Amino acid sequence: MIEPVEHSAISEYRFLVENHLRVIYPEIDHSAFAQTLIDIMAPDGNCQTPETHQNHWDQRDTVMITYGDSLLTEGQPPLETLLQFSESFLKETINSIHILPFFPFSSDDGFSIIDYGQVNPKLGNWDHINAIADEFRLMSDLVINHCSSQSEWFQQFKRGESPGKDYFFCGSPDDDLSEVVRPRTNSLLQRIDTPEGPRYAWCTFSFDQVDLNFANPHLLQEIVKVVKLYLDHGVQIFRLDAVAFLWKTVGTNCLSLPETHELVRLFRTLIQFVSPHAMIITETNIPNRENLAYFGNSNEAHAIYNFSLPPLLVNALLCGSCQHLKTWMMSMPPALHGTTYLNFIASHDGIGLRPAEGLMDEDEINNMVSMMEQFGARISMRSLPDGGMRPYEINISLFDAMRGTLDGEDEWQIERFFCAHAIMFALEGIPAVYIHSFLGTRNDQVAVEQTGQNRSINRHRWDYDQLQTQLANEKSTHARVFKGICHLLKVRRRQPAFHPNATQFTLHLGNSVFAFWRQSMDRQQSIFAINNVTNQEQIVPLSEINLIGTDSWVDLISGELYTNLRGDLVLKPYQVIWLTNLLQQT
C-alpha cells in the first residue's frame, strides 16, 4: 500500500531545511539534523508556509538605529529612557527601532558578545526589550561571525574542553592566506596555547573577536537556539552582522563563499516558517555587485544595506555633482517584491569606502577623505594582500560631514544635511536613520581620546535631560535638525509613491540636480524628487520634467502649488522639491 504524501507546512519546512543542509554539510544525516533544528524553532510543530514575494513593509516604515545607551538618565535603565524618548518624540515618525547589540560584551561597543542569551545589565533586562518590542518593530543584531574571547565557549577552547574547543575556526601560520579579504590591519591568526598544543584562532576583526566555525553543525544548532530566543522576545528584524565572512576555506578570499549564501537561506527558512512577517537583513560592507548577490533568488535577505549610497551621496554634496550617484542608481536593479533595500547614510560605524570602489576613482575617494579630515574625521584603514593599506572607512558625525564642500566650510550645513536625508527618504527602499542624525549630534572627539577608537566619534551618549532642553529650544541646532527630519518623514509616510517597492526612474537634469521619479504601485500617484546638490541656485524648466498637464502639482515639502507648467523651478542651494499630483498629497 502506498503511503499518502504529507502535504503540510511542517513537511515543506522539513524538506527545505534538509535541502539547505545538503549543500552546507554533505556528510551528515540531513533528515535527523533538520528535525533537530525544526524542534528548536517550532517545538509544538506549529508553523505556516510563508507567502512568496510578499512585501512586509510599506511607505510608513522607517527604522531608527541606536545604541541601547545613546540616551542616559541617572538612576534609570538606558533601555527605559530609550523607550520614553521614542514614545514621546518619534511615535508619529518611526515604527521600527534597531537597538545595536544589547548583550554583555568585551569590546567594539557591543559587537564582541560574551553571552548571546542575556541583556547587558548596564542597559536593562529582557522586560525592557519586550516593552520596546510591544510598541515598535524591533530589529536586533545576530552577531554570529565571531564572539568575544571572554565568552564561555572561548574559555572552553583554551582549556581544550567541549563543546567550545570545536566552535572556533583555526588556521595555520603555514597556510597561504594572501587572498583573504578583511577590513582590519591586525594579524589574522592569534596563537592560543591549549592542552593539545598551540592552535591559531582566526580573527577577522580583532583578537577579542574570535571567528566561529560554522563547518561544525553543533555550533549552528546553538546559534539556532539564539535565533529562537530572540524571536520569543519580540525581535522581528534580524540584522546578520558581518555575514559575508561567515564561512572560511583556506586558499580562498573567505568572503561570500557559497556556503555563506546557503546559511543565509537556511536562516531565512528557519525563521519565516515560524514568524512569516519577520525579516532578515544582511550587513555586507562590500563592493556593490557582491552586496546585491545577497538577495539571492528572492530567497536570501529580505533586505540588503545600500552600502554604496553613503559615500556616493556625501561625495555628490561635497563636489556639487551627482554624476556618480546617477550612474550608480541607473545600474541598481529594482528589488523584486518580497525584497527591498535598506537605505542609510549614517550609522554607528562610519562612511564605508569599499562600496565606492569601482564607482569612484581613487583620486576622488582620496579627495573626499582629505576634506572629511578637515571636518574632523578620523580615517580607518584596511590591509591589502600586497601588504599596503587603504582607507576603509571615514569616521565622522554625518552632521559634521555636511560642514561644507571641497572648497571648504560654508553657511549651508543644515540645508545640505536636510538635502542628504530627503534624497534617502525618497529613494526605493526602507530608510534607516541613525539617532544622532535625528539630533544633529557633532563629532565626539573626547570619546575618541577616551577609547582610542575612531568609531567613538559618532557614538555620543546624550544626557537625556540636556537633550530635552535642547529640543525644547526652537533656536537650537538640535531642535531645528530634529524638527526638519521629522517633517520629511511625516510627509513621506503618507505617500504611496514612496512605497519601498514603488517604481523608480532616474531623470537627467544635469549634474547639479539629482532627480528621479517615483510612481505608486496602483499608478495613481507620481512624485518627482528634485534635489539641488550644489551651493548655487539652479533653474530647472518644468517642461524638462514632463508633467501631465491635466493634473495639478504641489511640492509636498513646502506646500507650494505649481500651475504654470511652462515655467521654471528655481532651486535654492540644496533645496529639495517633492513634486506630486495634488490629489495624492495626504
XYZ file of C-alpha atoms in Angstrom:
586
model
C 0.000 0.000 0.000
C 1.363 3.398 -0.961
C 1.550 5.840 1.916
C -0.235 9.165 1.262
C 2.102 12.081 0.667
C 2.052 14.523 3.562
C 1.139 17.978 2.263
C 1.559 20.407 5.127
C 3.616 23.364 6.251
C 5.727 21.183 8.522
C 6.599 18.760 5.728
C 7.569 21.638 3.433
C 9.572 23.159 6.297
C 11.473 19.895 6.771
C 12.031 19.467 3.027
C 13.535 22.940 2.603
C 15.737 22.721 5.694
C 17.086 19.352 4.533
C 17.929 20.815 1.130
C 19.886 23.677 2.710
C 21.773 21.230 4.911
C 22.751 19.050 1.952
C 24.620 21.990 0.476
C 26.280 23.079 3.716
C 27.042 19.699 5.311
C 27.185 16.976 2.633
C 28.365 14.289 5.053
C 25.792 14.440 7.864
C 22.374 12.831 8.369
C 20.344 15.685 6.864
C 16.953 14.360 7.874
C 17.831 13.941 11.541
C 19.607 17.273 11.820
C 16.800 19.100 10.022
C 14.360 17.689 12.571
C 16.634 18.822 15.394
C 16.638 22.409 14.104
C 12.894 22.407 13.498
C 12.272 21.104 17.010
C 14.178 24.135 18.306
C 12.284 26.631 16.168
C 8.819 25.034 16.312
C 8.781 22.754 19.380
C 5.000 22.349 19.185
C 5.077 21.648 15.453
C 3.129 24.806 14.654
C 4.336 26.640 11.580
C 2.915 28.080 8.399
C 4.124 28.284 4.842
C 5.178 31.874 4.125
C 3.819 33.639 1.082
C 6.450 34.203 -1.563
C 7.241 37.660 -2.955
C 5.255 39.289 -0.165
C 6.225 42.798 0.938
C 6.208 43.050 4.725
C 6.668 46.814 4.551
C 5.278 49.994 3.021
C 5.927 53.754 2.978
C 5.135 54.013 6.701
C 8.220 52.016 7.620
C 11.233 53.856 8.991
C 13.914 52.400 11.243
C 15.807 54.328 13.913
C 19.301 52.977 14.590
C 20.559 53.451 18.144
C 22.678 52.028 20.905
C 20.818 50.962 23.991
C 22.634 53.664 25.950
C 22.639 56.568 23.486
C 20.368 58.397 25.964
C 21.118 58.396 29.683
C 19.047 59.340 32.710
C 20.581 59.000 36.150
C 19.022 56.141 38.096
C 17.115 54.747 35.117
C 17.968 51.773 32.867
C 19.004 53.235 29.481
C 16.571 50.981 27.615
C 13.745 52.530 29.613
C 14.981 56.006 28.683
C 15.151 54.957 25.039
C 11.524 53.836 25.110
C 10.441 57.090 26.776
C 12.195 59.167 24.127
C 10.826 57.086 21.264
C 7.255 57.225 22.533
C 7.409 60.939 23.386
C 9.204 62.244 20.296
C 9.053 59.672 17.492
C 5.785 57.745 17.696
C 4.412 59.528 14.602
C 7.697 59.344 12.712
C 9.186 55.830 13.004
C 7.746 52.374 13.543
C 10.914 50.295 13.953
C 13.935 50.507 16.244
C 17.269 48.844 15.631
C 18.951 48.500 19.009
C 22.608 47.751 18.356
C 23.946 44.750 20.313
C 22.385 44.904 23.776
C 24.174 41.893 25.216
C 27.134 41.576 27.616
C 30.275 42.376 25.615
C 34.003 42.934 25.970
C 34.853 45.363 23.129
C 33.705 47.091 19.926
C 30.744 48.722 21.677
C 28.745 45.509 21.766
C 29.917 43.575 18.708
C 32.140 41.304 20.782
C 29.436 39.348 22.578
C 30.178 37.427 25.756
C 26.712 35.931 26.262
C 24.078 35.759 23.494
C 21.324 34.877 25.948
C 21.458 37.839 28.322
C 20.742 41.546 28.144
C 23.637 43.719 29.271
C 22.592 44.608 32.851
C 24.001 48.123 32.362
C 21.224 48.650 29.800
C 18.317 46.835 31.431
C 16.811 43.371 31.080
C 14.584 41.307 28.823
C 11.492 43.031 30.230
C 12.774 46.325 28.812
C 13.437 44.681 25.444
C 9.934 43.182 25.474
C 8.428 46.594 26.269
C 10.140 48.184 23.262
C 9.074 45.272 21.053
C 5.469 45.823 22.174
C 5.492 49.408 20.850
C 7.878 49.263 17.881
C 9.068 46.681 15.402
C 12.312 45.516 16.995
C 15.464 44.929 14.992
C 18.371 43.099 16.628
C 21.840 42.133 15.564
C 22.679 38.495 15.079
C 26.444 38.730 15.597
C 27.490 35.236 14.606
C 30.672 35.597 12.577
C 32.553 35.895 15.853
C 32.118 36.124 19.599
C 34.138 37.510 22.490
C 37.391 35.973 23.656
C 35.847 36.265 27.128
C 32.880 34.074 26.241
C 32.484 30.723 27.943
C 32.865 28.994 24.581
C 36.295 30.508 24.042
C 37.373 29.744 27.583
C 36.488 26.122 26.841
C 38.511 26.385 23.623
C 41.564 27.493 25.579
C 41.077 24.670 28.109
C 40.506 22.102 25.363
C 37.018 21.342 26.678
C 33.838 20.541 24.794
C 31.831 21.955 23.231
C 33.800 25.198 22.821
C 37.029 23.520 21.716
C 35.400 22.795 18.344
C 33.440 26.044 17.947
C 36.182 28.301 16.556
C 37.799 28.377 13.143
C 41.561 27.866 13.163
C 44.256 28.264 10.571
C 47.981 27.641 10.423
C 50.915 30.028 10.033
C 51.890 27.862 7.053
C 48.588 28.471 5.231
C 48.530 30.702 2.194
C 46.235 33.469 3.446
C 47.311 36.093 0.945
C 43.886 36.241 -0.725
C 41.854 36.667 2.445
C 39.818 39.878 2.362
C 39.369 41.601 5.691
C 38.612 45.086 6.993
C 41.382 45.391 9.571
C 45.157 45.755 9.720
C 45.917 43.493 12.707
C 47.191 39.926 12.300
C 44.594 37.404 11.190
C 45.730 34.460 13.332
C 46.011 34.503 17.109
C 48.161 31.810 18.746
C 46.425 30.112 21.655
C 48.236 27.553 23.794
C 45.852 24.703 24.599
C 46.374 21.339 26.373
C 46.640 19.791 22.913
C 49.302 22.268 21.823
C 49.214 25.645 20.048
C 46.188 26.467 17.922
C 45.795 29.527 15.739
C 42.380 31.120 16.136
C 41.074 33.060 13.153
C 40.238 36.687 13.987
C 38.808 38.664 11.077
C 38.250 41.812 13.145
C 40.324 41.708 16.353
C 41.902 39.275 18.778
C 38.947 39.873 21.088
C 36.527 38.845 18.315
C 37.253 35.227 17.511
C 35.635 33.732 14.419
C 33.177 30.898 14.893
C 33.395 27.674 12.897
C 30.159 27.023 11.034
C 31.650 23.904 9.481
C 30.660 22.379 12.824
C 26.895 21.670 12.724
C 26.748 21.586 16.532
C 27.673 25.279 16.558
C 24.884 26.005 14.078
C 22.478 24.232 16.407
C 23.472 26.554 19.269
C 23.048 29.639 17.072
C 19.565 28.480 16.042
C 18.678 28.378 19.749
C 19.772 32.023 19.926
C 17.535 32.913 16.975
C 14.557 31.262 18.667
C 15.272 33.124 21.916
C 15.284 36.480 20.102
C 12.012 35.677 18.347
C 10.453 34.801 21.681
C 11.446 38.229 22.992
C 9.814 40.103 20.137
C 12.619 40.525 17.600
C 11.096 40.796 14.129
C 14.073 42.010 12.084
C 17.389 40.165 12.214
C 20.490 42.049 11.115
C 23.106 39.464 10.137
C 26.268 41.302 11.151
C 29.412 40.821 9.039
C 27.748 37.798 7.480
C 29.922 37.867 4.351
C 32.830 36.468 6.398
C 30.836 33.591 7.903
C 32.362 30.600 6.078
C 36.109 30.154 5.659
C 38.005 27.941 3.244
C 41.780 28.273 3.309
C 43.124 29.210 -0.123
C 40.151 31.429 -0.987
C 39.337 35.039 -0.144
C 36.946 33.712 2.537
C 34.352 36.291 1.522
C 30.767 35.499 0.471
C 31.526 31.844 -0.218
C 28.692 29.588 -1.478
C 28.225 28.086 1.984
C 27.716 31.580 3.405
C 24.877 32.258 0.993
C 23.330 28.894 1.789
C 23.491 29.620 5.516
C 21.602 32.875 4.935
C 18.960 30.909 3.001
C 18.761 28.413 5.848
C 18.270 31.138 8.468
C 15.543 32.681 6.337
C 13.724 29.366 6.026
C 14.052 28.569 9.717
C 12.685 31.980 10.718
C 9.919 32.640 8.220
C 8.040 29.372 8.780
C 7.508 30.250 12.450
C 7.307 34.041 12.040
C 6.134 34.806 8.480
C 6.404 38.586 8.864
C 9.940 38.554 10.267
C 12.778 39.900 8.126
C 16.431 39.124 7.549
C 18.765 41.987 6.629
C 22.331 41.235 5.599
C 25.085 43.624 6.656
C 27.704 43.165 3.948
C 30.013 46.150 3.631
C 31.500 45.006 0.335
C 31.518 46.209 -3.294
C 28.080 46.799 -4.764
C 27.822 43.797 -7.110
C 28.735 41.357 -4.317
C 26.284 43.059 -1.986
C 23.407 42.628 -4.452
C 24.077 38.874 -4.544
C 22.607 38.596 -1.035
C 19.110 38.955 -2.472
C 19.698 35.507 -3.961
C 16.687 34.419 -5.970
C 14.405 36.278 -3.546
C 15.255 33.520 -1.073
C 18.095 35.070 0.957
C 17.919 38.512 2.541
C 14.587 40.287 2.601
C 16.630 43.489 2.582
C 20.240 44.436 1.974
C 22.038 47.519 3.198
C 22.514 50.029 0.397
C 26.166 50.480 1.301
C 27.118 52.444 -1.805
C 24.650 55.216 -1.004
C 26.538 56.944 1.874
C 29.876 57.534 0.099
C 28.253 58.443 -3.228
C 25.761 60.841 -1.657
C 28.340 62.518 0.569
C 30.643 62.869 -2.439
C 27.850 64.385 -4.556
C 27.177 67.066 -1.961
C 30.880 67.606 -1.372
C 31.762 68.233 -5.032
C 28.376 69.536 -6.219
C 27.943 66.844 -8.855
C 25.595 63.873 -8.863
C 27.265 62.168 -11.831
C 28.405 59.072 -9.924
C 25.174 58.944 -7.923
C 23.129 58.888 -11.147
C 25.336 56.280 -12.794
C 25.073 54.035 -9.751
C 21.321 54.447 -9.426
C 20.717 53.581 -13.060
C 22.711 50.378 -12.550
C 20.723 49.271 -9.495
C 18.118 46.616 -10.293
C 14.661 47.236 -8.867
C 14.146 44.944 -5.907
C 11.695 42.154 -6.611
C 8.574 42.010 -4.483
C 9.460 40.345 -1.210
C 12.843 42.088 -1.177
C 13.936 45.678 -0.742
C 16.865 47.924 0.060
C 17.659 49.338 3.474
C 18.812 52.891 2.824
C 21.038 54.706 5.263
C 23.601 57.492 5.134
C 24.812 57.429 8.752
C 25.371 54.633 11.218
C 27.273 53.660 14.344
C 30.292 52.871 12.177
C 31.161 55.393 9.513
C 31.097 56.076 5.802
C 32.367 52.850 4.263
C 34.636 53.270 1.254
C 34.806 49.731 -0.139
C 31.285 50.053 -1.610
C 32.542 53.077 -3.567
C 35.306 51.060 -5.233
C 34.597 50.778 -8.927
C 32.095 53.647 -8.683
C 34.533 56.443 -7.804
C 38.172 56.579 -8.829
C 40.966 56.553 -6.267
C 41.711 60.273 -6.563
C 38.082 61.161 -5.910
C 37.982 58.913 -2.854
C 41.215 60.433 -1.565
C 39.874 63.970 -2.088
C 36.769 63.093 -0.102
C 38.861 61.540 2.667
C 41.106 64.606 2.814
C 38.196 67.044 3.117
C 36.441 64.911 5.720
C 39.623 65.038 7.788
C 39.400 68.833 7.653
C 35.865 68.491 9.039
C 37.211 66.479 11.994
C 37.002 62.917 10.669
C 39.215 60.024 11.673
C 40.149 57.517 8.975
C 40.200 53.744 9.491
C 42.456 51.651 7.260
C 42.423 48.097 5.940
C 45.241 45.805 4.870
C 45.789 44.861 1.230
C 47.122 41.485 0.032
C 50.395 43.162 -1.025
C 50.968 44.464 2.498
C 49.840 48.006 1.755
C 46.954 49.861 3.381
C 43.940 51.710 2.020
C 41.274 53.901 3.636
C 38.405 51.633 4.625
C 36.041 53.921 6.473
C 35.550 57.603 7.252
C 34.621 58.030 10.907
C 32.650 61.223 11.342
C 29.290 62.521 12.506
C 27.165 62.959 9.396
C 26.176 66.433 10.564
C 29.848 67.446 10.633
C 30.411 65.740 7.273
C 27.980 68.323 5.884
C 30.050 71.338 7.021
C 30.999 72.333 3.505
C 32.254 71.324 0.083
C 35.632 70.642 -1.465
C 36.109 74.421 -1.303
C 35.849 74.332 2.499
C 33.236 75.170 5.121
C 30.256 77.371 4.264
C 26.911 78.513 5.680
C 24.800 75.704 4.157
C 25.419 72.899 6.656
C 21.819 72.384 7.801
C 20.374 72.718 4.295
C 22.929 70.259 2.954
C 22.103 67.852 5.806
C 18.374 68.008 5.018
C 19.067 67.518 1.316
C 21.028 64.342 2.047
C 18.186 62.907 4.114
C 15.451 63.966 1.697
C 17.251 62.099 -1.090
C 17.487 58.982 1.065
C 13.831 59.195 2.137
C 12.638 59.419 -1.471
C 14.665 56.508 -2.850
C 13.382 52.987 -3.408
C 13.782 51.099 -0.128
C 13.218 51.453 3.617
C 15.011 54.396 5.272
C 17.061 53.880 8.427
C 18.019 56.982 10.416
C 20.782 56.966 12.999
C 19.647 58.554 16.262
C 22.466 61.117 16.050
C 21.182 62.237 12.653
C 17.791 62.914 14.213
C 19.590 65.004 16.840
C 22.245 66.745 14.749
C 24.969 65.406 17.029
C 28.503 66.605 16.277
C 31.842 64.799 16.350
C 32.628 63.455 19.811
C 36.393 63.923 19.823
C 36.520 63.483 23.609
C 35.120 59.953 23.269
C 37.786 59.130 20.673
C 40.518 60.244 23.057
C 38.976 58.254 25.906
C 38.503 54.999 23.994
C 41.270 55.206 21.416
C 38.695 54.035 18.849
C 37.960 56.068 15.713
C 34.330 54.970 15.622
C 33.628 56.540 19.011
C 33.462 59.879 17.196
C 29.887 59.105 16.160
C 28.714 57.217 19.255
C 27.961 60.098 21.606
C 25.921 59.441 24.728
C 23.415 62.180 25.472
C 22.267 63.209 28.929
C 18.523 62.902 28.343
C 17.594 65.941 30.434
C 20.071 68.080 28.499
C 18.769 66.707 25.215
C 15.179 67.556 26.111
C 16.298 71.089 26.956
C 17.939 71.387 23.536
C 14.885 70.023 21.720
C 12.612 72.437 23.594
C 14.698 75.408 22.402
C 13.417 76.064 18.876
C 16.509 78.107 18.043
C 18.978 75.353 18.899
C 20.620 73.494 16.032
C 19.499 70.183 17.525
C 15.845 71.272 17.600
C 15.998 72.622 14.036
C 17.530 69.400 12.754
C 15.099 67.198 14.672
C 12.060 69.139 13.505
C 13.230 69.133 9.872
C 13.998 65.412 9.708
C 10.710 64.515 11.388
C 8.774 66.764 8.993
C 10.265 64.993 5.985
C 9.453 61.572 7.404
C 5.883 62.510 8.320
C 5.334 63.694 4.761
C 6.989 60.589 3.335
C 4.876 58.071 5.212
C 1.654 59.423 3.636
C 2.811 58.933 0.037
C 2.094 55.606 -1.713
C 4.649 56.584 -4.378
C 7.290 56.274 -1.641
C 6.466 52.615 -1.028
C 9.842 50.821 -0.851
C 8.970 48.835 -3.980
C 7.285 51.605 -5.980
C 8.631 52.294 -9.471
C 11.753 54.450 -9.715
C 13.369 56.094 -12.739
C 16.369 58.397 -12.899
C 15.870 61.798 -14.518
C 18.590 63.628 -16.425
C 18.666 67.288 -15.448
C 22.429 67.798 -15.457
C 24.951 67.004 -12.746
C 23.933 69.818 -10.414
C 20.400 68.490 -9.891
C 19.828 64.918 -8.778
C 16.298 63.966 -9.776
C 14.210 60.843 -10.040
C 10.603 59.798 -10.462
C 8.598 57.504 -8.192
C 5.193 56.073 -9.068
C 2.842 54.243 -6.699
C 2.093 50.635 -7.462
C -1.510 51.497 -8.324
C -0.139 54.184 -10.714
C -2.308 56.849 -9.096
C 0.477 58.949 -7.605
C 3.660 60.301 -9.136
C 6.374 62.103 -7.212
C 9.274 63.882 -8.875
C 12.093 64.176 -6.320
C 14.234 67.110 -7.455
C 17.353 67.892 -5.442
C 19.864 70.709 -5.870
C 23.160 69.166 -4.755
C 25.109 72.444 -5.031
C 25.577 75.626 -3.005
C 24.411 77.679 -6.003
C 20.896 78.453 -7.250
C 19.758 76.109 -10.012
C 16.967 76.651 -12.548
C 15.043 73.685 -13.960
C 12.434 74.275 -16.706
C 9.267 72.424 -15.764
C 8.983 71.364 -19.391
C 12.021 69.111 -18.869
C 10.232 67.136 -16.151
C 7.366 66.053 -18.414
C 4.497 66.739 -16.024
C 0.983 65.732 -17.065
C -0.805 68.958 -17.934
C -4.241 67.763 -16.779
C -3.061 67.277 -13.190
C -2.348 69.877 -10.541
C 1.088 69.709 -8.980
C 2.289 70.629 -5.495
C 5.545 70.460 -3.568
C 4.851 68.156 -0.642
C 7.598 69.743 1.455
C 6.744 73.423 1.144
C 3.112 73.178 0.030
C 3.773 75.420 -2.977
C 1.359 74.893 -5.868
C 2.623 74.823 -9.476
C 0.071 75.762 -12.112
C 2.269 77.184 -14.878
C 3.867 74.054 -16.277
C 5.775 76.154 -18.823
C 7.588 77.997 -16.053
C 10.758 77.219 -14.152
C 11.670 75.620 -10.865
C 14.116 77.928 -9.113
C 16.015 75.837 -6.595
C 17.885 77.486 -3.758
C 21.155 75.883 -2.646
C 20.403 72.314 -1.511
C 16.657 72.814 -1.892
C 14.557 69.698 -2.342
C 11.158 69.566 -4.033
C 8.837 66.558 -3.907
C 6.505 67.431 -6.772
C 3.318 65.390 -6.842
C -0.131 65.437 -8.395
C -2.265 67.375 -5.913
C -4.955 64.828 -5.122
C -2.424 62.451 -3.553
C -0.743 64.822 -1.102
C -2.441 63.466 2.043
